[in-house]
Amino acid sequence: MSRAGERSRSTRETTIRARIDLDGTGQAAVRTGVGFFDHMLDALARHGMFDIDVECTGDLHIDAHHTVEDVGIVLGGAFLDALGDKRGIVRYADATVPLDEALTRAVVDVSGRPFIHYDVPLPAGQPMIGQFDAALAAEFWRAFAMEARITLHLDGLRGDNAHHVVEATFKAAARALDAATMIDPRRADVVPSTKGAL
């Protein structure tokens, strides 16, 4: 059974097409026009073992905000579609990932209830990572969690380098999402909820 989803969205600010395969090999083809953001989506694919294809044309002459947030919306929707009825998934998972001095924890419940707790402090005096506003990482994850209909807690435990902090966040989320969406062979035909639906 294929667990892949694809969405597209076009507004006056962005035009986006995104596809994700939950049972991939960690391959990414990402073109958003924002170099560091492409790097983060590549990390999400590689460490989540998802195949991700994203193409976005956005109003980068203004800034990257619309591009980053809208990619979160579209990719989150594709993720939701790929899950189907969530039959057999592990559902809950967590991962704590270091990147040098940075350490981030991600905890996820593929619950059908969208919620995000994002507490990833950025080092003072480092608002930009290349041309990427480091604060936009929070906007991506907020949009992704809402559209994917997952509960996601992201906590930055420490870090002195903004690049490391944001990258550790994407890698921790990738690992937790991978573990939560794996099929548990003990209940492959069961939706993991006492309600019978997620």
XYZ file of N, CA, C and O in Angstrom:
792
model
N 0.838 -1.180 0.000
C 0.000 0.000 0.000
C 0.884 1.245 0.000
O 1.777 1.386 0.826
N 0.635 2.129 -0.942
C 1.415 3.358 -1.030
C 1.004 4.334 0.061
O -0.188 4.544 0.312
N 1.999 4.907 0.706
C 1.728 5.948 1.694
C 2.391 7.234 1.220
O 3.393 7.682 1.769
N 1.826 7.782 0.163
C 2.337 9.023 -0.416
C 1.185 10.006 -0.540
O 0.027 9.623 -0.728
N 1.514 11.278 -0.397
C 0.516 12.326 -0.534
C 1.073 13.474 -1.336
O 2.278 13.734 -1.318
N 0.186 14.153 -2.032
C 0.606 15.291 -2.860
C -0.443 16.385 -2.750
O -1.642 16.114 -2.774
N 0.022 17.610 -2.597
C -0.861 18.777 -2.546
C -0.252 19.900 -3.386
O 0.964 19.968 -3.588
N -1.109 20.795 -3.805
C -0.651 22.014 -4.465
C -1.507 23.173 -3.991
O -2.637 22.981 -3.524
N -0.953 24.364 -4.096
C -1.652 25.561 -3.613
C -1.101 26.763 -4.365
O 0.116 26.894 -4.548
N -2.003 27.631 -4.789
C -1.580 28.830 -5.510
C -2.323 30.035 -4.960
O -3.559 30.038 -4.876
N -1.552 31.045 -4.544
C -2.122 32.309 -4.063
C -1.379 33.446 -4.762
O -0.485 33.212 -5.596
N -1.715 34.673 -4.404
C -0.994 35.813 -4.972
C 0.416 35.918 -4.412
O 1.228 36.696 -4.919
N 0.711 35.118 -3.364
C 2.024 35.182 -2.729
C 2.930 34.014 -3.095
O 4.148 34.185 -3.195
N 2.351 32.827 -3.262
C 3.157 31.635 -3.556
C 2.409 30.676 -4.471
O 1.173 30.630 -4.465
N 3.176 29.902 -5.206
C 2.659 28.758 -5.961
C 3.507 27.561 -5.561
O 4.737 27.585 -5.731
N 2.858 26.535 -5.017
C 3.594 25.426 -4.410
C 2.991 24.095 -4.831
O 1.773 23.938 -4.883
N 3.871 23.149 -5.074
C 3.491 21.748 -5.229
C 4.408 20.950 -4.320
O 5.629 21.152 -4.312
N 3.837 20.048 -3.526
C 4.636 19.237 -2.603
C 4.149 17.800 -2.626
O 2.950 17.534 -2.697
N 5.096 16.888 -2.560
C 4.780 15.461 -2.489
C 5.678 14.830 -1.428
O 6.849 15.199 -1.296
N 5.106 13.894 -0.649
C 5.887 13.174 0.353
C 5.503 11.703 0.327
O 4.326 11.361 0.198
N 6.508 10.846 0.412
C 6.318 9.404 0.525
C 6.875 8.999 1.886
O 8.077 9.137 2.141
N 6.006 8.526 2.761
C 6.427 8.180 4.121
C 7.340 6.966 4.160
O 8.079 6.775 5.125
N 7.283 6.143 3.121
C 8.094 4.926 3.072
C 9.217 5.068 2.055
O 9.513 4.153 1.288
N 9.844 6.216 2.060
C 10.885 6.508 1.080
C 12.265 6.080 1.539
O 12.423 5.284 2.472
N 13.257 6.676 0.912
C 14.653 6.360 1.209
C 15.445 7.605 1.609
O 16.666 7.587 1.637
N 14.729 8.693 1.911
C 15.404 9.911 2.349
C 15.853 10.813 1.231
O 16.737 11.641 1.429
N 15.232 10.693 0.074
C 15.599 11.516 -1.083
C 14.790 12.805 -1.092
O 13.598 12.804 -0.773
N 15.432 13.899 -1.477
C 14.745 15.189 -1.541
C 15.060 15.890 -2.845
O 16.205 15.891 -3.295
N 14.031 16.473 -3.427
C 14.179 17.388 -4.561
C 13.409 18.642 -4.166
O 12.176 18.665 -4.220
N 14.133 19.647 -3.716
C 13.514 20.817 -3.093
C 14.010 22.079 -3.771
O 15.221 22.290 -3.890
N 13.053 22.913 -4.194
C 13.394 24.168 -4.854
C 12.439 25.250 -4.352
O 11.335 25.391 -4.877
N 12.881 25.974 -3.325
C 12.042 27.049 -2.783
C 12.612 28.434 -3.065
O 11.920 29.428 -2.824
N 13.854 28.500 -3.498
C 14.500 29.791 -3.684
C 15.158 30.321 -2.429
O 15.761 31.397 -2.442
N 15.046 29.579 -1.325
C 15.659 29.974 -0.050
C 16.648 28.871 0.327
O 16.246 27.793 0.782
N 17.918 29.134 0.157
C 18.936 28.098 0.270
C 18.937 27.348 1.586
O 18.952 26.115 1.617
N 18.917 28.064 2.694
C 18.966 27.387 3.994
C 17.697 26.573 4.230
O 17.745 25.471 4.789
N 16.554 27.090 3.791
C 15.296 26.359 3.951
C 15.325 25.073 3.124
O 14.886 24.021 3.589
N 15.871 25.132 1.923
C 16.040 23.916 1.125
C 16.894 22.899 1.881
O 16.600 21.699 1.883
N 17.946 23.392 2.518
C 18.831 22.536 3.307
C 18.064 21.866 4.449
O 18.253 20.676 4.739
N 17.158 22.600 5.093
C 16.380 22.042 6.199
C 15.367 21.003 5.706
O 15.166 19.964 6.347
N 14.740 21.256 4.571
C 13.799 20.280 4.017
C 14.531 19.024 3.558
O 14.005 17.910 3.674
N 15.745 19.192 3.077
C 16.574 18.041 2.728
C 16.899 17.227 3.982
O 16.853 15.992 3.974
N 17.185 17.920 5.097
C 17.449 17.226 6.365
C 16.203 16.500 6.854
O 16.286 15.376 7.371
N 15.033 17.112 6.683
C 13.775 16.474 7.067
C 13.579 15.174 6.291
O 13.193 14.145 6.862
N 13.860 15.204 5.004
C 13.733 13.992 4.178
C 14.752 12.942 4.589
O 14.409 11.780 4.848
N 15.987 13.345 4.683
C 17.077 12.393 4.920
C 16.959 11.711 6.280
O 17.133 10.498 6.401
N 16.643 12.483 7.320
C 16.611 11.912 8.670
C 15.251 11.321 9.030
O 15.147 10.561 9.989
N 14.228 11.641 8.243
C 12.922 11.023 8.430
C 12.699 9.843 7.504
O 11.669 9.179 7.595
N 13.656 9.602 6.605
C 13.516 8.554 5.592
C 12.248 8.752 4.762
O 11.568 7.814 4.368
N 11.934 10.020 4.505
C 10.831 10.378 3.631
C 11.403 10.802 2.278
O 12.469 11.418 2.224
N 10.694 10.504 1.207
C 11.016 11.106 -0.079
C 10.154 12.361 -0.200
O 8.922 12.294 -0.094
N 10.805 13.496 -0.384
C 10.108 14.782 -0.414
C 10.447 15.515 -1.704
O 11.614 15.625 -2.082
N 9.424 16.010 -2.352
C 9.572 16.816 -3.569
C 8.781 18.093 -3.352
O 7.566 18.035 -3.144
N 9.455 19.219 -3.349
C 8.794 20.510 -3.146
C 9.271 21.485 -4.207
O 10.474 21.645 -4.411
N 8.315 22.125 -4.837
C 8.645 23.202 -5.777
C 7.808 24.405 -5.403
O 6.579 24.314 -5.306
N 8.474 25.527 -5.165
C 7.777 26.731 -4.716
C 8.317 27.957 -5.446
O 9.530 28.142 -5.549
N 7.403 28.756 -5.924
C 7.727 30.089 -6.420
C 7.014 31.071 -5.519
O 5.775 31.026 -5.401
N 7.780 31.914 -4.849
C 7.179 32.819 -3.878
C 7.649 34.244 -4.049
O 8.547 34.545 -4.846
N 7.046 35.145 -3.273
C 7.348 36.578 -3.364
C 8.602 36.909 -2.535
O 8.539 37.679 -1.574
N 9.699 36.337 -2.944
C 10.950 36.520 -2.205
C 11.492 37.946 -2.299
O 12.389 38.315 -1.535
N 10.945 38.741 -3.209
C 11.349 40.152 -3.265
C 10.857 40.904 -2.028
O 11.377 41.972 -1.701
N 9.863 40.309 -1.330
C 9.413 40.881 -0.057
C 10.270 40.298 1.065
O 11.021 41.005 1.714
N 10.112 39.010 1.306
C 10.988 38.241 2.192
C 10.574 36.783 2.052
O 9.757 36.440 1.193
N 11.114 35.931 2.905
C 10.856 34.490 2.766
C 9.679 34.007 3.594
O 9.357 32.823 3.573
N 9.003 34.899 4.300
C 7.961 34.473 5.237
C 6.855 33.672 4.554
O 6.506 32.567 5.003
N 6.285 34.216 3.486
C 5.181 33.527 2.811
C 5.631 32.189 2.245
O 4.899 31.192 2.312
N 6.828 32.154 1.689
C 7.353 30.908 1.120
C 7.465 29.835 2.200
O 6.989 28.711 2.031
N 8.086 30.164 3.311
C 8.331 29.173 4.358
C 7.020 28.706 4.991
O 6.783 27.504 5.148
N 6.154 29.640 5.347
C 4.888 29.265 5.976
C 4.016 28.457 5.021
O 3.423 27.434 5.410
N 3.925 28.887 3.774
C 3.044 28.206 2.818
C 3.567 26.822 2.450
O 2.774 25.901 2.228
N 4.875 26.644 2.404
C 5.412 25.301 2.191
C 5.015 24.406 3.371
O 4.656 23.239 3.184
N 5.028 24.943 4.582
C 4.571 24.184 5.735
C 3.123 23.758 5.586
O 2.761 22.610 5.895
N 2.283 24.649 5.097
C 0.868 24.336 4.878
C 0.718 23.208 3.869
O -0.002 22.228 4.112
N 1.384 23.329 2.737
C 1.200 22.374 1.647
C 1.847 21.030 1.980
O 1.249 19.967 1.760
N 3.057 21.051 2.539
C 3.726 19.806 2.895
C 2.996 19.106 4.043
O 2.872 17.869 4.049
N 2.485 19.871 4.990
C 1.703 19.278 6.067
C 0.445 18.600 5.545
O 0.082 17.501 5.990
N -0.223 19.213 4.582
C -1.400 18.601 3.972
C -1.063 17.333 3.222
O -1.809 16.338 3.282
N 0.065 17.338 2.511
C 0.500 16.132 1.805
C 0.825 15.016 2.788
O 0.518 13.844 2.541
N 1.432 15.372 3.913
C 1.738 14.408 4.971
C 0.452 13.771 5.498
O 0.359 12.546 5.669
N -0.578 14.599 5.749
C -1.861 14.090 6.213
C -2.456 13.110 5.210
O -2.937 12.035 5.577
N -2.414 13.471 3.938
C -2.953 12.588 2.894
C -2.197 11.265 2.847
O -2.787 10.202 2.661
N -0.875 11.333 3.013
C -0.049 10.121 2.947
C -0.392 9.152 4.082
O -0.286 7.935 3.919
N -0.831 9.670 5.210
C -1.156 8.831 6.360
C -2.421 8.006 6.153
O -2.609 6.982 6.812
N -3.302 8.441 5.271
C -4.559 7.727 5.071
C -5.358 7.671 6.362
O -5.492 8.674 7.072
N -5.869 6.491 6.719
C -6.661 6.373 7.956
C -5.789 6.087 9.183
O -6.297 5.829 10.263
N -4.466 6.105 8.996
C -3.479 5.936 10.084
C -3.476 4.525 10.662
O -2.905 4.282 11.726
N -4.078 3.605 9.946
C -4.148 2.217 10.410
C -2.740 1.633 10.570
O -1.929 1.710 9.673
N -2.469 1.082 11.747
C -1.219 0.374 11.983
C -0.038 1.214 12.416
O 1.012 0.670 12.748
N -0.174 2.548 12.436
C 0.995 3.365 12.790
C 1.311 3.268 14.278
O 0.450 2.979 15.105
N 2.558 3.547 14.611
C 2.985 3.572 16.018
C 2.281 4.700 16.764
O 1.916 4.567 17.915
N 2.130 5.821 16.132
C 1.408 7.013 16.589
C 2.252 7.956 17.440
O 2.365 9.128 17.137
N 2.827 7.499 18.532
C 3.605 8.362 19.425
C 5.098 8.118 19.223
O 5.524 6.974 19.062
N 5.890 9.180 19.283
C 7.343 8.995 19.234
C 8.032 10.268 19.715
O 7.430 11.351 19.737
N 9.270 10.109 20.085
C 10.074 11.264 20.456
C 11.508 11.032 20.006
O 11.928 9.899 19.773
N 12.227 12.125 19.863
C 13.645 12.054 19.486
C 14.348 13.275 20.057
O 13.804 14.386 20.032
N 15.532 13.056 20.578
C 16.394 14.148 21.027
C 17.662 14.089 20.205
O 18.319 13.046 20.156
N 17.969 15.197 19.538
C 19.064 15.213 18.569
C 20.049 16.332 18.888
O 19.646 17.486 19.071
N 21.339 16.003 18.934
C 22.355 17.037 19.101
C 22.924 17.474 17.749
O 22.914 16.715 16.781
N 23.388 18.679 17.696
C 24.249 19.129 16.601
C 25.312 20.011 17.250
O 25.062 21.167 17.587
N 26.454 19.407 17.493
C 27.517 20.062 18.245
C 26.969 20.526 19.595
O 26.486 19.724 20.375
N 26.975 21.831 19.860
C 26.542 22.328 21.169
C 25.019 22.422 21.304
O 24.499 22.605 22.404
N 24.302 22.298 20.188
C 22.841 22.437 20.202
C 22.188 21.086 20.495
O 22.676 20.033 20.089
N 21.062 21.149 21.200
C 20.316 19.936 21.536
C 18.826 20.264 21.495
O 18.380 21.215 22.146
N 18.077 19.479 20.726
C 16.632 19.718 20.570
C 15.867 18.428 20.774
O 16.299 17.359 20.329
N 14.710 18.553 21.416
C 13.817 17.403 21.631
C 12.531 17.615 20.844
O 11.934 18.701 20.878
N 12.088 16.563 20.158
C 10.808 16.569 19.448
C 9.955 15.421 19.976
O 10.445 14.299 20.114
N 8.702 15.717 20.263
C 7.741 14.705 20.709
C 6.495 14.861 19.845
O 5.980 15.972 19.686
N 6.019 13.742 19.291
C 4.898 13.820 18.359
C 3.829 12.790 18.690
O 4.124 11.686 19.156
N 2.596 13.195 18.476
C 1.442 12.303 18.524
C 0.682 12.528 17.222
O 0.181 13.635 16.972
N 0.623 11.508 16.386
C -0.123 11.609 15.126
C -1.591 11.375 15.480
O -2.149 10.307 15.290
N -2.189 12.425 16.013
C -3.423 12.309 16.778
C -4.683 12.706 16.027
O -5.786 12.421 16.476
N -4.522 13.441 14.937
C -5.680 14.043 14.304
C -6.102 15.337 14.976
O -7.055 15.986 14.545
N -5.406 15.726 16.032
C -5.692 16.966 16.760
C -4.493 17.906 16.597
O -3.440 17.682 17.191
N -4.646 18.958 15.811
C -3.509 19.854 15.570
C -3.175 20.713 16.777
O -4.027 21.401 17.332
N -1.916 20.612 17.197
C -1.433 21.422 18.309
C 0.087 21.501 18.190
O 0.733 20.533 17.813
N 0.632 22.659 18.516
C 2.092 22.770 18.568
C 2.518 23.555 19.796
O 1.905 24.560 20.165
N 3.534 23.029 20.447
C 4.272 23.766 21.486
C 5.673 23.941 20.920
O 6.365 22.957 20.653
N 6.068 25.185 20.712
C 7.371 25.469 20.112
C 8.141 26.373 21.054
O 7.792 27.537 21.255
N 9.171 25.824 21.673
C 10.003 26.583 22.595
C 11.461 26.307 22.242
O 12.128 25.486 22.878
N 11.896 26.954 21.182
C 13.267 26.770 20.683
C 13.931 28.148 20.663
O 13.847 28.891 19.675
N 14.556 28.539 21.781
C 15.172 29.855 21.852
C 16.321 29.994 20.848
O 17.120 29.070 20.668
N 16.365 31.146 20.219
C 17.450 31.433 19.272
C 18.534 32.232 19.981
O 18.235 33.095 20.807
N 19.782 31.952 19.657
C 20.877 32.704 20.288
C 20.760 34.195 19.998
O 20.418 34.599 18.881
N 21.033 34.995 20.987
C 20.962 36.452 20.828
C 21.944 36.922 19.767
O 23.057 36.412 19.659
N 21.498 37.872 18.974
C 22.370 38.480 17.983
C 22.559 37.664 16.718
O 23.409 37.993 15.899
N 21.766 36.593 16.541
C 21.889 35.761 15.333
C 20.517 35.579 14.671
O 20.016 34.466 14.553
N 19.897 36.678 14.239
C 18.556 36.547 13.665
C 18.548 35.914 12.274
O 17.524 35.365 11.859
N 19.657 35.995 11.561
C 19.694 35.500 10.189
C 20.677 34.350 10.049
O 21.755 34.347 10.648
N 20.284 33.365 9.232
C 21.179 32.275 8.827
C 21.286 32.385 7.322
O 20.378 31.978 6.592
N 22.349 32.974 6.848
C 22.415 33.337 5.430
C 21.317 34.338 5.135
O 21.214 35.377 5.778
N 20.438 34.012 4.184
C 19.304 34.875 3.849
C 18.019 34.410 4.529
O 16.930 34.862 4.180
N 18.143 33.487 5.488
C 16.983 32.900 6.161
C 16.806 33.523 7.527
O 17.716 33.496 8.359
N 15.627 34.073 7.784
C 15.290 34.596 9.105
C 15.045 33.397 10.023
O 14.090 32.637 9.828
N 15.893 33.222 11.019
C 15.829 32.030 11.868
C 14.471 31.876 12.551
O 14.036 30.759 12.835
N 13.770 32.965 12.791
C 12.458 32.901 13.433
C 11.417 32.216 12.555
O 10.379 31.768 13.050
N 11.681 32.085 11.256
C 10.717 31.453 10.355
C 10.622 29.941 10.562
O 9.642 29.326 10.128
N 11.594 29.352 11.240
C 11.497 27.915 11.533
C 10.228 27.632 12.327
O 9.521 26.653 12.072
N 9.901 28.502 13.280
C 8.685 28.334 14.071
C 7.450 28.419 13.193
O 6.474 27.670 13.384
N 7.467 29.322 12.205
C 6.307 29.467 11.312
C 6.110 28.217 10.462
O 4.970 27.788 10.231
N 7.208 27.627 9.997
C 7.091 26.388 9.214
C 6.455 25.290 10.048
O 5.494 24.643 9.617
N 6.969 25.069 11.253
C 6.476 23.955 12.064
C 5.047 24.180 12.534
O 4.256 23.233 12.621
N 4.680 25.431 12.786
C 3.296 25.722 13.165
C 2.355 25.375 12.014
O 1.333 24.697 12.207
N 2.695 25.807 10.818
C 1.853 25.525 9.648
C 1.803 24.032 9.356
O 0.737 23.473 9.067
N 2.950 23.368 9.440
C 3.007 21.929 9.165
C 2.139 21.155 10.156
O 1.335 20.296 9.761
N 2.279 21.444 11.434
C 1.531 20.703 12.459
C 0.028 20.899 12.309
O -0.750 19.949 12.456
N -0.385 22.125 12.000
C -1.815 22.399 11.861
C -2.402 21.624 10.682
O -3.469 21.012 10.784
N -1.715 21.645 9.549
C -2.236 20.985 8.346
C -2.087 19.469 8.404
O -2.929 18.736 7.876
N -1.034 18.986 9.038
C -0.838 17.537 9.185
C -1.740 16.971 10.271
O -1.875 15.757 10.385
N -2.314 17.849 11.080
C -3.211 17.465 12.178
C -2.492 16.546 13.175
O -2.970 15.476 13.530
N -1.314 17.007 13.589
C -0.525 16.285 14.575
C -0.331 17.163 15.809
O -0.454 18.390 15.733
N -0.049 16.525 16.927
C 0.414 17.228 18.114
C 1.934 17.170 18.099
O 2.515 16.082 18.014
N 2.570 18.333 18.170
C 4.031 18.404 18.045
C 4.588 19.326 19.116
O 4.161 20.474 19.242
N 5.513 18.784 19.896
C 6.234 19.574 20.895
C 7.698 19.641 20.473
O 8.335 18.598 20.292
N 8.204 20.850 20.320
C 9.611 21.062 19.966
C 10.240 21.949 21.031
O 9.771 23.069 21.267
N 11.280 21.431 21.671
C 11.956 22.156 22.733
C 13.450 22.227 22.451
O 14.115 21.183 22.320
N 13.957 23.442 22.364
C 15.394 23.648 22.240
C 16.003 23.624 23.626
O 15.745 24.508 24.446
N 16.797 22.619 23.897
C 17.343 22.445 25.243
C 18.588 23.282 25.467
O 18.858 23.716 26.588
N 19.371 23.489 24.403
C 20.532 24.375 24.491
C 21.056 24.647 23.089
O 20.694 23.960 22.145
N 21.917 25.631 22.977
C 22.537 25.933 21.696
C 23.012 27.363 21.617
O 22.308 28.288 22.046
N 24.191 27.549 21.055
C 24.793 28.872 20.938
C 24.886 29.362 19.502
O 25.210 30.527 19.267
N 24.619 28.471 18.544
C 24.750 28.799 17.127
C 23.390 28.600 16.464
O 22.828 27.498 16.505
N 22.844 29.660 15.856
C 21.488 29.604 15.303
C 21.351 28.529 14.230
O 20.332 27.830 14.172
N 22.363 28.382 13.396
C 22.327 27.339 12.364
C 22.171 25.969 13.016
O 21.330 25.163 12.609
N 22.962 25.707 14.028
C 22.908 24.415 14.713
C 21.562 24.199 15.402
O 21.005 23.101 15.367
N 21.046 25.235 16.037
C 19.780 25.116 16.763
C 18.645 24.761 15.808
O 17.875 23.819 16.047
N 18.530 25.495 14.702
C 17.437 25.245 13.761
C 17.606 23.889 13.088
O 16.646 23.123 12.940
N 18.819 23.554 12.708
C 19.041 22.265 12.046
C 18.750 21.094 12.983
O 18.140 20.098 12.573
N 19.147 21.210 14.238
C 18.842 20.148 15.205
C 17.335 19.992 15.378
O 16.834 18.877 15.566
N 16.595 21.094 15.287
C 15.138 21.046 15.394
C 14.532 20.248 14.247
O 13.668 19.386 14.450
N 14.973 20.514 13.019
C 14.465 19.778 11.865
C 14.840 18.298 11.939
O 14.032 17.426 11.617
N 16.051 18.013 12.386
C 16.481 16.612 12.464
C 15.725 15.862 13.555
O 15.330 14.699 13.359
N 15.511 16.498 14.705
C 14.763 15.842 15.776
C 13.323 15.582 15.338
O 12.775 14.494 15.565
N 12.709 16.567 14.706
C 11.336 16.385 14.215
C 11.281 15.272 13.186
O 10.354 14.447 13.190
N 12.266 15.217 12.308
C 12.298 14.170 11.280
C 12.355 12.785 11.914
O 11.605 11.875 11.526
N 13.213 12.626 12.895
C 13.359 11.318 13.550
C 12.076 10.920 14.285
O 11.651 9.764 14.231
N 11.461 11.879 14.970
C 10.229 11.571 15.699
C 9.089 11.252 14.731
O 8.319 10.308 14.958
N 8.970 12.013 13.653
C 7.904 11.765 12.679
C 8.089 10.412 11.996
O 7.115 9.699 11.741
N 9.326 10.066 11.698
C 9.597 8.758 11.099
C 9.147 7.638 12.036
O 8.429 6.719 11.628
N 9.552 7.728 13.294
C 9.208 6.673 14.254
C 7.703 6.591 14.487
O 7.140 5.499 14.605
N 7.029 7.736 14.543
C 5.593 7.751 14.817
C 4.767 7.207 13.657
O 3.676 6.669 13.866
N 5.271 7.341 12.436
C 4.501 6.912 11.260
C 4.857 5.506 10.800
O 4.253 5.006 9.843
N 5.798 4.858 11.472
C 6.112 3.477 11.111
C 4.921 2.569 11.391
O 4.134 2.828 12.286
N 4.822 1.505 10.617
C 3.774 0.515 10.829
C 4.231 -0.465 11.901
O 5.314 -1.033 11.818
N 3.398 -0.629 12.924
C 3.657 -1.596 13.981
C 3.059 -2.932 13.543
O 1.831 -3.054 13.441
N 3.901 -3.940 13.263
C 3.372 -5.200 12.734
C 2.421 -5.912 13.703
O 1.626 -6.739 13.282
N 2.450 -5.556 14.973
C 1.559 -6.197 15.942
C 0.116 -5.724 15.802
O -0.804 -6.375 16.288
N -0.053 -4.558 15.165
C -1.409 -4.024 14.998
C -1.564 -3.344 13.643
O -2.120 -2.251 13.543
N -1.084 -4.025 12.626
C -1.041 -3.434 11.284
C -2.417 -3.085 10.735
O -2.541 -2.215 9.877
N -3.456 -3.738 11.204
C -4.807 -3.479 10.705
C -5.669 -2.695 11.678
O -6.887 -2.614 11.510
N -5.031 -2.109 12.700
C -5.798 -1.439 13.752
C -5.417 0.032 13.795
O -4.246 0.393 13.742
N -6.428 0.880 13.913
C -6.174 2.305 14.143
C -5.818 2.462 15.619
O -6.573 2.010 16.490
N -4.665 3.076 15.936
C -4.195 3.116 17.330
C -4.925 4.172 18.177
O -4.363 5.171 18.601
N -6.198 3.902 18.421
C -6.992 4.799 19.240
C -8.168 4.031 19.817
O -8.767 3.194 19.123
N -8.530 4.299 21.063
C -9.705 3.666 21.645
C -10.988 4.123 20.953
O -12.013 3.454 21.036
N -10.915 5.260 20.240
C -12.082 5.750 19.497
C -12.314 4.984 18.218
O -13.386 5.047 17.632
N -11.248 4.331 17.708
C -11.340 3.624 16.434
C -11.069 4.502 15.230
O -11.162 4.067 14.093
N -10.716 5.761 15.483
C -10.408 6.702 14.396
C -9.472 7.767 14.925
O -9.530 8.134 16.097
N -8.623 8.253 14.038
C -7.731 9.368 14.382
C -7.918 10.488 13.360
O -8.065 10.216 12.181
